[in-house]
Short mmCIF file of C-alpha atoms in Angstrom, two decimals:
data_model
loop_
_atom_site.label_atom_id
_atom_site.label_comp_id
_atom_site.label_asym_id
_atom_site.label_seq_id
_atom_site.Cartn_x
_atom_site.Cartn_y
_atom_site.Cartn_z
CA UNK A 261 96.44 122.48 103.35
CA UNK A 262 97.66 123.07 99.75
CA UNK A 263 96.84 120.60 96.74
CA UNK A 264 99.93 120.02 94.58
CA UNK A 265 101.94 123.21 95.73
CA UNK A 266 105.14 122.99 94.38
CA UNK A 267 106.31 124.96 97.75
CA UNK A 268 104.49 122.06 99.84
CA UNK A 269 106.07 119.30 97.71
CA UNK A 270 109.27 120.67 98.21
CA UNK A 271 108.72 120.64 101.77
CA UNK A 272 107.97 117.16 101.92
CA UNK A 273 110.52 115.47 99.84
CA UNK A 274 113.23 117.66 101.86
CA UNK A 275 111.71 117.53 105.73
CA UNK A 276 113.04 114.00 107.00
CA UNK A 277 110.08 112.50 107.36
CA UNK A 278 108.24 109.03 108.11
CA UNK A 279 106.25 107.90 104.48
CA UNK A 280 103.54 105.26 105.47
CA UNK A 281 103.08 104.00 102.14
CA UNK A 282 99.48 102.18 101.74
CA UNK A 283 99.95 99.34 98.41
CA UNK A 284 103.38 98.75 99.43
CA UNK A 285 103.67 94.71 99.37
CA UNK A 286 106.50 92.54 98.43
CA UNK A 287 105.78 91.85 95.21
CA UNK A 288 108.84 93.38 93.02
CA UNK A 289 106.88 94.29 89.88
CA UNK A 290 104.51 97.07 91.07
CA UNK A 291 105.66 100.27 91.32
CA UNK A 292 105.08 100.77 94.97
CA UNK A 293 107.84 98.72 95.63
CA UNK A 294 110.73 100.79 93.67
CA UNK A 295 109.57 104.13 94.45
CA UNK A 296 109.15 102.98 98.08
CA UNK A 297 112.89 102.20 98.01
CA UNK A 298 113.69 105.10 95.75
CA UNK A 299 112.06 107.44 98.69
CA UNK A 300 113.97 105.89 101.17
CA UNK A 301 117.44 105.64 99.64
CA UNK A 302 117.62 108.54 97.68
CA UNK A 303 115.36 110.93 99.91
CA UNK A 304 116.05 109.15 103.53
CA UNK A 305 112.59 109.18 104.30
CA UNK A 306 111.39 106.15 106.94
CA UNK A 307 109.07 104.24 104.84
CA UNK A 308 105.64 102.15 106.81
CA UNK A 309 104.64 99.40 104.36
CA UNK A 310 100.61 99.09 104.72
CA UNK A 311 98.72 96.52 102.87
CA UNK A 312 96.47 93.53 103.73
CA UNK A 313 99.16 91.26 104.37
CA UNK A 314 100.84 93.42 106.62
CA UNK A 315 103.80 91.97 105.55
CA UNK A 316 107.72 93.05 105.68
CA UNK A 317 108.98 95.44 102.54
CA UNK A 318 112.53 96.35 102.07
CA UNK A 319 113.07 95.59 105.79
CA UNK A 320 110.61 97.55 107.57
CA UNK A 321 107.83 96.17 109.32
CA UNK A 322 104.05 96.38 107.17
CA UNK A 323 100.78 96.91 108.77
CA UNK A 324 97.37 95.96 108.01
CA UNK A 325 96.04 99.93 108.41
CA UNK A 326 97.11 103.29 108.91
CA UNK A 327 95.30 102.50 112.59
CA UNK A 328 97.61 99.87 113.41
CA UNK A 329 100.72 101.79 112.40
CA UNK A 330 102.65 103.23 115.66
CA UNK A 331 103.87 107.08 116.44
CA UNK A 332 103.94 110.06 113.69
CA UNK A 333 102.97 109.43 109.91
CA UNK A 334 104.10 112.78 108.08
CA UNK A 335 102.83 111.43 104.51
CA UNK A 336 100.26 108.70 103.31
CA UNK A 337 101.39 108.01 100.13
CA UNK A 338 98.52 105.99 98.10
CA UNK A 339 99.37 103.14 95.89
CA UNK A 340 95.26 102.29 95.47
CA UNK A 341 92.88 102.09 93.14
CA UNK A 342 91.29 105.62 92.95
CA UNK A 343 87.95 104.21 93.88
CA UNK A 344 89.66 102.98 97.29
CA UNK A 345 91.50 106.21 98.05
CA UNK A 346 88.53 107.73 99.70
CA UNK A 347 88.67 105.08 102.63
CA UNK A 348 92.72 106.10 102.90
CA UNK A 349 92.24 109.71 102.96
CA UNK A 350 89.57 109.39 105.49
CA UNK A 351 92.26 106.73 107.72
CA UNK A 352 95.14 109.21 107.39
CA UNK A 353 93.29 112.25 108.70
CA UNK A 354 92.71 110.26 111.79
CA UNK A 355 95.78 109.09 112.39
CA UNK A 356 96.88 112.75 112.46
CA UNK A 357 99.13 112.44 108.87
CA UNK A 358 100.68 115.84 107.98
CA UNK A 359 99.71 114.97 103.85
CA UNK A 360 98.62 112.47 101.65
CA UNK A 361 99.89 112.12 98.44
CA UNK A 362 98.16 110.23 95.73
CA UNK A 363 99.83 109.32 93.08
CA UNK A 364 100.15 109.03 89.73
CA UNK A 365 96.65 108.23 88.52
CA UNK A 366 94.97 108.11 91.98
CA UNK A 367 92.45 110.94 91.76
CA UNK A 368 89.86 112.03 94.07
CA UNK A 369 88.78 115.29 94.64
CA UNK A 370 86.13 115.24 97.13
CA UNK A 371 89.06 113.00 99.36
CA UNK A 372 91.28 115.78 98.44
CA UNK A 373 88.92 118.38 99.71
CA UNK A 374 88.42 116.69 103.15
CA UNK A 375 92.01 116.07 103.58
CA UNK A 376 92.59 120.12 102.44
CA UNK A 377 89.80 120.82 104.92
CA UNK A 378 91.55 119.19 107.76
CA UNK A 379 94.69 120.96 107.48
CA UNK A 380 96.78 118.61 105.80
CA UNK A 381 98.75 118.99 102.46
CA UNK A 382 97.35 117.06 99.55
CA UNK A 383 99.31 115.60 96.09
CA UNK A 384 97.65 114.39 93.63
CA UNK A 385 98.02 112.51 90.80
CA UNK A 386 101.98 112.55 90.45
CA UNK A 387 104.67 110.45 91.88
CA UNK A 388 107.55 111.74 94.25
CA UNK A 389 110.20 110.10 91.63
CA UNK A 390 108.49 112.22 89.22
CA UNK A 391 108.92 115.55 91.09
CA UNK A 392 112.28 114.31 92.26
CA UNK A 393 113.67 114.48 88.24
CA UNK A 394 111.58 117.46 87.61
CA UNK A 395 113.94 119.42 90.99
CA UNK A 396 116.86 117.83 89.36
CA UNK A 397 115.86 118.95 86.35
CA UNK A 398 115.86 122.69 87.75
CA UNK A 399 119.94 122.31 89.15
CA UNK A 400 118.34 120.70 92.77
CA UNK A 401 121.13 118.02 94.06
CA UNK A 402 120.98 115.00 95.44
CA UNK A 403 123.05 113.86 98.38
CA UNK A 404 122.56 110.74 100.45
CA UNK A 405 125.30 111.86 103.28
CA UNK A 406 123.48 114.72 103.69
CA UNK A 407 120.53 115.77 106.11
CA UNK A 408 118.25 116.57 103.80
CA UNK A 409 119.95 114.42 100.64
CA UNK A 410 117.51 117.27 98.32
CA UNK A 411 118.35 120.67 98.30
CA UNK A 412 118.10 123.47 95.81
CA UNK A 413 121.11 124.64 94.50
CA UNK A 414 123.51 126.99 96.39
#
């Protein structure tokens, strides 16, 4: 319910968590397909791969839609156009997503505002590697044996 909360994005880069992330395709060169792996790797999130294609990223199987993808979705995390985002937002709330996060560049605040309204935690216009260095930044570590591999400092 909280847009860009630092207390929220802590939450969801440290809760284990299942990212469907919609933009996430094969193709090596757009971002959607390091910071996917970055989230899973380095935060052990479960990434969903949802694009057109529907097609297999980093070994997990893609989907067409957020409506095709099977059990829980905790985060959306939008790799579209901004124009496009609307449709997402509107796709995650009724799949029952916990948050969308939108990221770097992806603004919409009227999508924002019905995803707010719906109860669900809202990101905008950053990326998860970006808060990830910022938390390091601040003495956070970074762990992947550990359940969360992100936690403040002791």
């Amino acid at each position: 319910m909280s847009r860009n909360d630092p207390a929220a994005i802590d939450r969801l880069m440290t809760q284990p968590g299942r990212w469907a992330v919609v933009g996430l395709t094969g193709n090596t060169a757009r971002p959607a397909h390091s910071v996917a792996k970055r989230i899973r790797d380095d935060l052990g999130m479960t990434i969903v791969p949802v694009s057109p294609k529907g097609e297999v990223v980093h070994g997990e199987p893609g989907y067409r839609t957020l409506a095709e993808v099977p059990g829980r979705i905790d985060v959306v995390d939008c790799f579209v156009n901004s124009r496009r985002v609307g449709a997402v937002v509107d796709q995650a709330i009724a799949a029952g997503a916990g948050a969308v996060w939108l990221q770097l560049g992806v603004v919409d605040h009227e999508a924002a505002a019905r995803a707010a309204a719906a109860g669900l935690d809202v990101v905008m216009d950053t990326c998860p590697l970006i808060e990830l260095g910022a938390r390091l930044r601040q003495g956070w570590t970074l762990d992947p044996r550990r359940t969360p591999p992100l936690a403040p400092r002791a």
